[in-house]
Amino acid sequence: MSDSVDRLYEAVLAAKHADPATSRTSRLLHAGRAKMAKKLGEEAFEVVIGALHASPEAVARESADLLYNLVVLWVSAGVSPDDVWKEMNRRERLFGIAEKMLKSRDQKVRPHLAVLGRRPLQKRR
């Protein structure tokens, strides 16, 4: 599988310099990370739907789309497949291939969320 991902990564890298009018990949790369992240989330959701409908064909098809969009995001973020494989190897050494690293409360990264409708704090006198 890593050979396929590596080939896809190289093709996406090449598409960075292609004409967005003729390359869907170039168009996605030029749309920005927010668009790429949205597409990645949509594909992940479609994998979930396929799984819930017990459709192996849909899971396989949507997983391929998910991997494509993940690789596009990697290229945008400056992440290579080798970076991911190194992290997977590190985790395998620590936890085993089929285990995910546990996160303690202190290690969890929580995105900063804007609170809507909250009034600013007033200065104390």
Coordinates of C-alpha atoms in Angstrom, one line a residue:
M1 CA 0.0 0.0 0.0
S2 CA 2.8 2.4 0.8
D3 CA 3.9 2.2 -2.8
S4 CA 0.5 3.4 -4.0
V5 CA 0.5 6.2 -1.5
D6 CA 4.0 7.3 -2.4
R7 CA 3.0 7.4 -6.1
L8 CA -0.1 9.4 -5.3
Y9 CA 2.0 11.8 -3.2
E10 CA 4.4 12.3 -6.1
A11 CA 1.5 12.9 -8.5
V12 CA -0.1 15.4 -6.1
L13 CA 3.3 17.2 -5.7
A14 CA 3.5 17.5 -9.5
A15 CA -0.1 18.8 -9.7
K16 CA 0.9 21.8 -7.4
H17 CA 2.3 23.4 -10.5
A18 CA -0.4 22.3 -13.0
D19 CA -3.1 24.6 -14.3
P20 CA -6.0 24.7 -11.9
A21 CA -8.3 25.0 -15.0
T22 CA -7.3 21.6 -16.1
S23 CA -6.3 19.8 -12.9
R24 CA -8.8 19.0 -10.2
T25 CA -5.9 18.3 -7.8
S26 CA -4.3 21.7 -8.6
R27 CA -7.6 23.4 -8.1
L28 CA -8.0 21.8 -4.7
L29 CA -4.5 22.8 -3.7
H30 CA -5.1 26.3 -4.7
A31 CA -8.4 26.5 -2.9
G32 CA -6.6 26.4 0.5
R33 CA -6.4 24.2 3.5
A34 CA -9.9 24.9 4.8
K35 CA -11.4 23.5 1.5
M36 CA -9.0 20.6 1.6
A37 CA -9.9 19.8 5.3
K38 CA -13.6 20.1 4.4
K39 CA -13.2 17.6 1.5
L40 CA -11.3 15.2 3.8
G41 CA -14.1 15.4 6.4
E42 CA -16.7 14.8 3.7
E43 CA -14.9 11.7 2.5
A44 CA -14.4 10.3 6.0
F45 CA -18.2 10.8 6.6
E46 CA -18.9 8.9 3.4
V47 CA -16.7 6.0 4.6
V48 CA -18.8 5.9 7.8
I49 CA -22.0 5.9 5.8
G50 CA -20.8 3.0 3.7
A51 CA -19.8 1.1 6.8
L52 CA -23.2 1.7 8.4
H53 CA -24.9 0.4 5.3
A54 CA -22.7 -2.7 5.4
S55 CA -21.4 -2.0 1.9
P56 CA -17.8 -3.1 1.5
E57 CA -17.8 -1.7 -2.0
A58 CA -18.8 1.7 -0.8
V59 CA -16.2 1.6 2.0
A60 CA -13.5 0.7 -0.4
R61 CA -14.5 3.4 -3.0
E62 CA -14.9 6.1 -0.4
S63 CA -11.7 5.0 1.4
A64 CA -9.8 5.6 -1.9
D65 CA -11.3 9.1 -2.0
L66 CA -10.4 9.6 1.6
L67 CA -6.7 8.7 1.0
Y68 CA -6.6 10.9 -2.0
N69 CA -7.8 13.9 0.0
L70 CA -5.5 13.1 2.9
V71 CA -2.5 13.1 0.6
V72 CA -3.6 16.4 -0.9
L73 CA -3.7 17.8 2.6
W74 CA -0.3 16.3 3.4
V75 CA 1.2 18.1 0.4
S76 CA -0.3 21.4 1.5
A77 CA 0.9 20.9 5.1
G78 CA 4.4 19.9 4.1
V79 CA 4.0 16.3 5.4
S80 CA 5.4 13.5 3.4
P81 CA 4.4 9.8 3.5
D82 CA 7.8 9.1 5.0
D83 CA 6.9 11.4 7.9
V84 CA 3.7 9.4 8.5
W85 CA 5.5 6.0 8.1
K86 CA 8.2 7.1 10.7
E87 CA 5.5 8.1 13.2
M88 CA 3.7 4.7 12.6
N89 CA 7.0 2.9 13.1
R90 CA 7.6 4.8 16.3
R91 CA 4.2 4.0 17.6
E92 CA 4.5 0.3 16.7
R93 CA 7.8 0.1 18.7
L94 CA 6.0 1.7 21.7
F95 CA 2.5 0.2 21.6
G96 CA 2.3 -2.5 18.9
I97 CA 1.0 -2.1 15.3
A98 CA -2.7 -2.4 16.2
E99 CA -2.7 0.0 19.1
K100 CA -3.3 3.7 19.2
M101 CA -1.2 5.9 21.5
L102 CA -3.2 6.9 24.6
K103 CA -3.5 10.5 25.4
S104 CA -3.5 11.8 28.9
R105 CA -5.6 14.8 29.8
D106 CA -2.5 17.0 29.8
Q107 CA -1.5 15.9 26.2
K108 CA -4.9 16.5 24.6
V109 CA -4.7 19.4 22.1
R110 CA -8.0 21.3 22.1
P111 CA -8.6 23.8 19.3
H112 CA -9.4 27.3 20.4
L113 CA -13.1 27.8 19.9
A114 CA -14.8 31.1 19.6
V115 CA -17.7 31.5 22.1
L116 CA -20.6 33.1 20.4
G117 CA -22.8 35.5 22.3
R118 CA -20.5 35.9 25.2
R119 CA -20.1 39.4 26.6
P120 CA -16.6 40.8 27.2
L121 CA -15.4 40.8 30.8
Q122 CA -15.7 44.2 32.5
K123 CA -12.8 45.7 34.3
R124 CA -13.0 45.6 38.1
R125 CA -12.9 49.0 39.8

